[in-house]
Amino acid sequence: MQTDSAAGQPTHCSTSAELSKMDAVLLCSVRDRLSYFTTRGLPNLSVPSHLHNGAADIRQQSEKDPSLYTVKAVLILDNDGERLFAKYYDETYPTVKEQKAFEKNIFNKTHRTDSEIALLEGLTVVYKSSIDLYFYVIGSSHENELMLMAVLNCLFDSLSQMLRKNVEKRTLLENMEGLFLAVDEIIDGGVILESDPQQVVHRVALRGDDVPLTEQTVSQVLQSAKEQIKWSLLR
């Protein structure tokens, strides 16, 4: 934002090219949240034209500018290296065959090490394990490891709250709907939207009314959100 020296009033940037990377992320986040509430039918809710147009410009720009794709993929494998969940955000591995080969390679390189960060096939990989699960967040070789680790921790902590700290294969498979919703709340098109697990759990609970989750999953999500709110008030 710039200031008009004559009028002393702030003026908006005229093109999306002048927005910084963080501006782009925040603008996309605002657009997505407004879109979500609009679909829920709240009255008199409109998107200002400069935000609506700006968000569209940023989305188009992100397709051309790889720097906005801060996350390339999110993976969850079992202790045999088999895929339980995988979401790729670009065309680094365009076919299922290439994806499976990459997942096998990444598992073989990481499942017996104590490190949390690896460089593999020109990519930055952060990961952690829990009982019989392995969680991976992948970015480019130039991506900030701390940012990728924040995404990984947010996903893991969100699932831990939703699954009542029972983060293991059987429980995860029974609650895959919640996993998909959590990932969508954290990342949109490779752009990081959220890193606070409590916010993610809260929004997943809200979206439970719009998505055909199983009764068990909805009750777990709602109960977890209530418990988090209760403890935050007692602190």
Tab-separated table of C-alpha atoms in Angstrom, residues 12-221:
chain	number	residue	atom	x	y	z
A	12	HIS	CA	-4.096	0.401	-3.189
A	13	CYS	CA	-1.452	-1.056	-5.485
A	14	SER	CA	-2.720	-1.046	-9.027
A	15	THR	CA	-1.406	-4.468	-10.103
A	16	SER	CA	-0.909	-7.830	-8.434
A	17	ALA	CA	2.741	-7.805	-9.544
A	18	GLU	CA	3.399	-5.232	-6.839
A	19	LEU	CA	2.168	-7.575	-4.134
A	20	SER	CA	4.764	-9.433	-2.103
A	21	LYS	CA	4.650	-13.189	-1.674
A	22	MET	CA	3.020	-12.844	1.755
A	23	ASP	CA	0.444	-10.402	0.357
A	24	ALA	CA	-0.470	-13.039	-2.202
A	25	VAL	CA	-0.926	-15.728	0.437
A	26	LEU	CA	-3.038	-13.471	2.654
A	27	LEU	CA	-5.149	-12.275	-0.265
A	28	CYS	CA	-5.877	-15.839	-1.364
A	29	SER	CA	-6.744	-16.709	2.237
A	30	VAL	CA	-9.194	-13.807	2.485
A	31	ARG	CA	-10.798	-14.809	-0.802
A	32	ASP	CA	-11.156	-18.431	0.295
A	33	ARG	CA	-12.698	-17.545	3.661
A	34	LEU	CA	-15.170	-15.121	2.096
A	35	SER	CA	-16.076	-17.737	-0.489
A	36	TYR	CA	-16.683	-20.293	2.272
A	37	PHE	CA	-18.999	-18.048	4.252
A	38	THR	CA	-20.826	-17.004	1.102
A	39	THR	CA	-21.655	-20.625	0.327
A	40	ARG	CA	-23.165	-20.958	3.808
A	41	GLY	CA	-25.778	-18.374	2.863
A	42	LEU	CA	-24.950	-15.553	5.241
A	43	PRO	CA	-26.916	-12.420	4.244
A	44	ASN	CA	-25.458	-9.201	2.875
A	45	LEU	CA	-21.986	-10.656	2.451
A	46	SER	CA	-20.160	-9.371	-0.600
A	47	VAL	CA	-16.581	-9.376	-1.772
A	48	PRO	CA	-15.114	-5.965	-2.624
A	49	SER	CA	-14.323	-5.818	-6.314
A	50	HIS	CA	-10.642	-4.965	-5.822
A	51	LEU	CA	-10.214	-8.030	-3.548
A	52	HIS	CA	-12.134	-10.324	-5.864
A	53	ASN	CA	-10.182	-9.233	-8.938
A	54	GLY	CA	-6.895	-9.194	-7.040
A	55	ALA	CA	-7.378	-12.752	-5.777
A	56	ALA	CA	-8.080	-13.960	-9.315
A	57	ASP	CA	-4.925	-12.223	-10.526
A	58	ILE	CA	-2.873	-13.834	-7.760
A	59	ARG	CA	-4.255	-17.272	-8.562
A	60	GLN	CA	-3.306	-16.807	-12.220
A	61	GLN	CA	0.100	-15.488	-11.231
A	62	SER	CA	0.695	-18.496	-8.939
A	63	GLU	CA	0.220	-20.803	-11.928
A	64	LYS	CA	3.097	-19.060	-13.688
A	65	ASP	CA	5.343	-18.282	-10.692
A	66	PRO	CA	6.664	-21.427	-8.962
A	67	SER	CA	7.781	-19.345	-5.953
A	68	LEU	CA	4.150	-19.184	-4.788
A	69	TYR	CA	3.913	-22.975	-4.640
A	70	THR	CA	5.502	-23.320	-1.234
A	71	VAL	CA	4.379	-26.959	-0.816
A	72	LYS	CA	4.744	-29.505	-3.602
A	73	ALA	CA	3.199	-32.505	-1.886
A	74	VAL	CA	1.861	-33.960	1.365
A	75	LEU	CA	2.228	-37.695	1.968
A	76	ILE	CA	1.271	-40.182	4.666
A	77	LEU	CA	2.707	-43.711	4.369
A	78	ASP	CA	2.377	-46.752	6.601
A	79	ASN	CA	5.314	-48.645	8.110
A	80	ASP	CA	5.607	-50.731	4.936
A	81	GLY	CA	5.930	-47.625	2.770
A	82	GLU	CA	2.437	-48.024	1.286
A	83	ARG	CA	0.431	-44.898	0.483
A	84	LEU	CA	-2.408	-43.981	2.832
A	85	PHE	CA	-2.741	-40.378	1.678
A	86	ALA	CA	-1.030	-38.365	-1.047
A	87	LYS	CA	-1.721	-34.939	-2.495
A	88	TYR	CA	0.547	-33.396	-5.129
A	89	TYR	CA	0.241	-29.691	-5.940
A	90	ASP	CA	2.278	-29.450	-9.144
A	91	GLU	CA	3.454	-31.572	-12.069
A	92	THR	CA	6.822	-32.659	-10.676
A	93	TYR	CA	5.481	-36.232	-10.682
A	94	PRO	CA	2.560	-36.149	-13.142
A	95	THR	CA	1.675	-39.864	-13.229
A	96	VAL	CA	0.688	-42.291	-10.499
A	97	LYS	CA	3.600	-44.540	-11.493
A	98	GLU	CA	6.108	-41.723	-10.981
A	99	GLN	CA	4.465	-40.750	-7.692
A	100	LYS	CA	4.612	-44.310	-6.356
A	101	ALA	CA	8.276	-44.597	-7.351
A	102	PHE	CA	9.047	-41.329	-5.556
A	103	GLU	CA	7.140	-42.457	-2.460
A	104	LYS	CA	9.036	-45.751	-2.371
A	105	ASN	CA	12.331	-43.903	-2.697
A	106	ILE	CA	11.495	-41.369	-0.009
A	107	PHE	CA	10.411	-44.105	2.407
A	108	ASN	CA	13.563	-46.156	1.858
A	109	LYS	CA	15.721	-43.061	2.475
A	110	THR	CA	13.961	-41.864	5.630
A	111	HIS	CA	12.235	-44.609	7.629
A	112	ARG	CA	15.392	-45.740	9.438
A	113	THR	CA	16.884	-42.345	10.186
A	114	ASP	CA	16.410	-40.027	13.155
A	115	SER	CA	16.718	-36.846	11.090
A	116	GLU	CA	13.671	-34.681	10.316
A	117	ILE	CA	14.923	-33.086	7.090
A	118	ALA	CA	16.252	-34.661	3.891
A	119	LEU	CA	17.213	-33.562	0.381
A	120	LEU	CA	15.955	-36.038	-2.201
A	121	GLU	CA	15.671	-35.793	-6.000
A	122	GLY	CA	16.291	-32.045	-5.810
A	123	LEU	CA	13.513	-31.534	-3.236
A	124	THR	CA	13.397	-30.588	0.435
A	125	VAL	CA	11.596	-33.197	2.540
A	126	VAL	CA	10.543	-32.774	6.175
A	127	TYR	CA	9.041	-35.733	7.964
A	128	LYS	CA	8.088	-37.362	11.245
A	129	SER	CA	6.722	-40.727	12.343
A	130	SER	CA	4.044	-41.866	14.787
A	131	ILE	CA	3.665	-45.552	15.679
A	132	ASP	CA	3.004	-47.049	12.209
A	133	LEU	CA	2.640	-43.810	10.207
A	134	TYR	CA	5.118	-41.592	8.369
A	135	PHE	CA	4.178	-37.982	7.556
A	136	TYR	CA	5.958	-36.034	4.796
A	137	VAL	CA	5.775	-32.460	3.528
A	138	ILE	CA	7.769	-31.765	0.349
A	139	GLY	CA	8.950	-28.454	-1.057
A	140	SER	CA	11.493	-27.237	-3.587
A	141	SER	CA	15.210	-27.300	-2.821
A	142	HIS	CA	15.049	-23.536	-2.178
A	143	GLU	CA	12.067	-23.663	0.182
A	144	ASN	CA	12.393	-22.610	3.807
A	145	GLU	CA	12.649	-25.755	5.963
A	146	LEU	CA	11.051	-23.979	8.921
A	147	MET	CA	7.986	-23.126	6.839
A	148	LEU	CA	7.645	-26.724	5.675
A	149	MET	CA	8.135	-27.975	9.230
A	150	ALA	CA	5.400	-25.605	10.439
A	151	VAL	CA	3.008	-27.211	7.925
A	152	LEU	CA	4.039	-30.709	9.025
A	153	ASN	CA	3.576	-29.908	12.714
A	154	CYS	CA	0.228	-28.233	12.057
A	155	LEU	CA	-1.067	-31.286	10.190
A	156	PHE	CA	0.195	-33.728	12.800
A	157	ASP	CA	-1.087	-31.707	15.775
A	158	SER	CA	-4.472	-31.188	14.098
A	159	LEU	CA	-4.867	-34.931	13.555
A	160	SER	CA	-3.664	-35.609	17.085
A	161	GLN	CA	-6.458	-33.416	18.455
A	162	MET	CA	-9.090	-34.864	16.118
A	163	LEU	CA	-8.047	-38.461	16.855
A	164	ARG	CA	-7.576	-37.823	20.591
A	165	LYS	CA	-3.827	-38.378	20.363
A	166	ASN	CA	-4.310	-41.844	18.875
A	167	VAL	CA	-2.413	-41.127	15.654
A	168	GLU	CA	-2.009	-44.581	14.138
A	169	LYS	CA	-3.007	-46.349	10.940
A	170	ARG	CA	-6.291	-47.974	11.979
A	171	THR	CA	-7.695	-44.819	13.561
A	172	LEU	CA	-6.589	-42.668	10.631
A	173	LEU	CA	-8.265	-44.969	8.092
A	174	GLU	CA	-11.506	-44.684	10.064
A	175	ASN	CA	-11.333	-40.891	9.890
A	176	MET	CA	-10.039	-40.123	6.403
A	177	GLU	CA	-12.729	-37.478	5.826
A	178	GLY	CA	-11.312	-35.404	8.657
A	179	LEU	CA	-7.811	-35.781	7.219
A	180	PHE	CA	-8.879	-34.472	3.800
A	181	LEU	CA	-10.629	-31.492	5.392
A	182	ALA	CA	-7.630	-30.679	7.595
A	183	VAL	CA	-5.195	-30.721	4.667
A	184	ASP	CA	-7.501	-28.453	2.647
A	185	GLU	CA	-7.637	-25.994	5.554
A	186	ILE	CA	-3.835	-25.883	5.839
A	187	ILE	CA	-2.892	-25.777	2.135
A	188	ASP	CA	-4.712	-24.542	-0.962
A	189	GLY	CA	-3.120	-25.190	-4.326
A	190	GLY	CA	0.304	-25.474	-2.677
A	191	VAL	CA	-0.086	-22.138	-0.846
A	192	ILE	CA	0.041	-22.303	2.957
A	193	LEU	CA	-3.104	-20.831	4.499
A	194	GLU	CA	-2.921	-21.891	8.137
A	195	SER	CA	-0.335	-23.107	10.669
A	196	ASP	CA	-2.415	-23.072	13.877
A	197	PRO	CA	-3.805	-26.564	14.603
A	198	GLN	CA	-6.562	-25.229	16.860
A	199	GLN	CA	-7.887	-23.069	14.019
A	200	VAL	CA	-7.748	-26.051	11.676
A	201	VAL	CA	-9.704	-28.290	14.076
A	202	HIS	CA	-12.257	-25.529	14.631
A	203	ARG	CA	-12.825	-25.017	10.890
A	204	VAL	CA	-13.039	-28.754	10.238
A	205	ALA	CA	-15.756	-28.912	12.883
A	206	LEU	CA	-17.640	-26.072	11.179
A	207	ARG	CA	-17.398	-27.747	7.796
A	208	GLY	CA	-18.753	-30.956	9.264
A	209	ASP	CA	-22.261	-29.624	8.592
A	210	ASP	CA	-21.536	-29.377	4.855
A	211	VAL	CA	-19.683	-32.650	4.280
A	212	PRO	CA	-21.113	-36.173	4.677
A	213	LEU	CA	-18.742	-37.289	7.415
A	214	THR	CA	-19.467	-40.408	9.426
A	215	GLU	CA	-21.237	-39.824	12.731
A	216	GLN	CA	-18.150	-40.967	14.628
A	217	THR	CA	-15.871	-38.541	12.799
A	218	VAL	CA	-18.142	-35.554	13.329
A	219	SER	CA	-18.543	-36.279	17.018
A	220	GLN	CA	-14.791	-36.656	17.461
A	221	VAL	CA	-14.037	-33.409	15.673
